[in-house]
Amino acid sequence: MNDRLSPQALASAGTLQKFKMFIGGEWVDSASGEYFETDNPYTGLPWGLIPRGNEEDVDLAVKAAHKALHSREWRGLTASNRGALLRALGDALGEHAPRLAEIEVRDNGKLYAEMSQQTEYLRQWYYYFGGLADKIEGAVIPIDKPDNFTYTRYEPIGVVAAIIPWNSPLFLAAWKIAPALAAGNTIVLKPSEFTSASLLEFAKVFETVGFPPGVLNVVTGFGAEVGAPLSVHPLVAKVAFTGSEATGKRIYASAANSLKKVTLELGGKSANIVFKDADVDNAVKGVISGIFAACGQTCVAGSRLVVQKSMHDEFVEKLVALAKSANLGDPMKPTTQLGPVTNRPQLAKILDYIDIAKKEGAEAVIGGKRPVEEALQNGWFVEPTIFAGVKNSMRIAQEEIFGPVLSVIPFEDEEEAIAIANDTTFGLAAGLWTTDLRRALRMPARLEVGTVWVNTYRAMSYMAPFGGYKQSGLGKESGQDMIKDYMQKKTVWMSTQEEVPNPFIIR
Ligand code: ADP
């Protein structure tokens, strides 16, 4: 937010695009009538006004979702028909992919090149889970009690609260919306206050497909004012959250009161491990894209380079040369390779960590400051930064920065590499660069993380389960199994006996 003019004044001056929220199939203002600004990270200026929701809006949205859950239009749909609606949504999203990517860039400052790939790809989650909707089967149990017929069935859980962060809103929301709706639930979606516009635009596409009203609702606003009441609302059955470790833990604790189901996709401090036997040029490219893609603002950022001592200097030199060639600028331009970071608080946090690193004795071999070019002064840019001389115990090696800052940590042998990689409270992902087949087969089992990439980094798919070990999260997203995280299993017992036995004679 900025303090030049109030949001209301800017709106009445007609300079900002004004959005509405989506509740019960209607486009509405917030109950309070208030708005907040959403900023463009490249210009540093506001471009839109987002309704500032609160507890009252949350209550309306949850009740709308609850009503839809029990409505004939939704409950009465066959699983095949739910699947068809999801596939139609995938088609519609495909048609709007370039426009949605542009809105995403305007709000989060990531490269159009990356966002357009993401918005093009995200329809696959809707196709995949749409296809899965009518393939979830219960079982008939060959029960040990005679005269009984016993079977299980899968049912939706209820109203799902999906709380989304700012780094890839449409993409991370799809991971939750597609399986939740395929399973027959209804949803209240809460975008990040930094990037609400793309999910509101998504709801416009959603609306055209034919889902009954209230099946998906979007309430915009701040964490404390919308996210917190949403995650304790008595009619919410499950909270699916992606975001910071601190907020995730708060949600887990508050959801416990009413025994809500919770999935959490939290942070990481992932190690990209490079052995001397690696294909060095590939490893350099993999390490650079692991940390500088999306300006380091991904939960899987390979923010620790764990590199074999005997090749340390040569490898760092090559990294620096490639990092130096990165073209910073307007994220909409195809020639730009590194955009701004998404928001002002994040910029301040990254610069703070850079200071901390210097005070801890690490040496910035490249970057370590904001760029000086005139053209980059308005946007929230940070130079690609590589710190050498980092010990794994330092704060920059232990705490998630979520920015373009790489810590280089040397190791002697495989045992030490594993020890360093695992010496963190996080456990989201790791990269491994080696041409030794035995090592490539041996090591993934010993890394305490939810995903290991061997000779690649950041590959993701709707088919592949994704989620953290340790304090990187609870539960998985994507892949076939996880649809059951949005369902509950019921057991039905039926007697085939003509006569109920005497209750006082125990058999
Ligand atoms: P980030 O640093 O990515 O903004 P957060 O975890 O704070 O991380 O934000 C992720 C999402 O969680 C955002 O939509 C945010 O508004 C929401 N959020 C923040 N605080 C809370 C809270 N106390 N309860 C529920 N949701 C929250």
Short mmCIF file of N, CA and C in Angstrom, two decimals, residues 61-62 70 74 81 138 159 189 191 208 235 253 285 293 325 365 392 408 450 468 478 500 502:
data_model
loop_
_atom_site.label_atom_id
_atom_site.label_comp_id
_atom_site.label_asym_id
_atom_site.label_seq_id
_atom_site.Cartn_x
_atom_site.Cartn_y
_atom_site.Cartn_z
N ALA A 61 -19.67 -16.17 3.02
CA ALA A 61 -19.09 -17.07 2.02
C ALA A 61 -19.16 -18.53 2.49
N VAL A 62 -18.84 -18.75 3.76
CA VAL A 62 -18.86 -20.13 4.27
C VAL A 62 -20.30 -20.65 4.26
N HIS A 70 -25.00 -28.86 0.29
CA HIS A 70 -26.18 -29.68 0.52
C HIS A 70 -27.27 -29.47 -0.52
N TRP A 74 -25.74 -29.55 -6.60
CA TRP A 74 -24.35 -30.00 -6.47
C TRP A 74 -24.29 -31.43 -5.95
N ASN A 81 -20.51 -36.17 -13.91
CA ASN A 81 -20.89 -34.81 -14.29
C ASN A 81 -20.00 -33.76 -13.62
N GLY A 138 -15.31 -47.34 -3.38
CA GLY A 138 -15.26 -48.00 -2.08
C GLY A 138 -15.05 -49.50 -2.30
N VAL A 159 -17.09 -28.16 3.55
CA VAL A 159 -16.59 -26.88 3.04
C VAL A 159 -15.07 -26.82 3.25
N LEU A 189 -12.26 -19.54 -1.08
CA LEU A 189 -10.88 -19.28 -1.46
C LEU A 189 -10.45 -17.94 -0.89
N PRO A 191 -7.34 -15.45 -1.37
CA PRO A 191 -6.05 -15.13 -1.98
C PRO A 191 -5.18 -14.32 -1.02
N THR A 208 -18.50 -19.00 -15.81
CA THR A 208 -19.06 -19.26 -17.14
C THR A 208 -19.30 -20.75 -17.42
N LEU A 235 -18.28 -24.10 10.30
CA LEU A 235 -18.79 -24.86 9.15
C LEU A 235 -17.69 -25.23 8.15
N ALA A 253 -2.84 -24.89 14.76
CA ALA A 253 -3.25 -24.82 16.17
C ALA A 253 -4.71 -24.38 16.27
N LYS A 285 23.71 -24.62 -14.56
CA LYS A 285 22.39 -24.13 -15.00
C LYS A 285 21.31 -24.53 -14.00
N ALA A 293 15.27 -18.49 -10.54
CA ALA A 293 13.97 -18.52 -11.21
C ALA A 293 12.95 -17.96 -10.22
N SER A 325 25.25 -12.53 -16.11
CA SER A 325 24.64 -12.30 -17.43
C SER A 325 23.13 -12.08 -17.33
N VAL A 365 29.88 -12.87 -3.30
CA VAL A 365 30.75 -12.91 -4.47
C VAL A 365 30.08 -12.28 -5.68
N ASN A 392 26.75 -23.95 7.57
CA ASN A 392 25.34 -24.35 7.59
C ASN A 392 24.60 -23.90 8.85
N VAL A 408 26.52 -20.71 -0.37
CA VAL A 408 27.37 -21.80 -0.85
C VAL A 408 28.08 -22.45 0.34
N GLY A 450 10.59 -34.26 0.87
CA GLY A 450 9.45 -34.83 0.15
C GLY A 450 9.70 -35.04 -1.34
N GLY A 468 5.91 -31.59 1.91
CA GLY A 468 7.13 -31.56 2.70
C GLY A 468 7.25 -32.64 3.76
N SER A 478 -1.32 -32.91 -5.44
CA SER A 478 -1.14 -33.54 -6.75
C SER A 478 -0.94 -35.06 -6.63
N VAL A 500 -33.76 -60.30 14.24
CA VAL A 500 -32.70 -59.77 15.10
C VAL A 500 -32.64 -60.65 16.34
N ASN A 502 -31.96 -62.22 20.18
CA ASN A 502 -32.24 -61.75 21.54
C ASN A 502 -31.05 -60.95 22.07
#
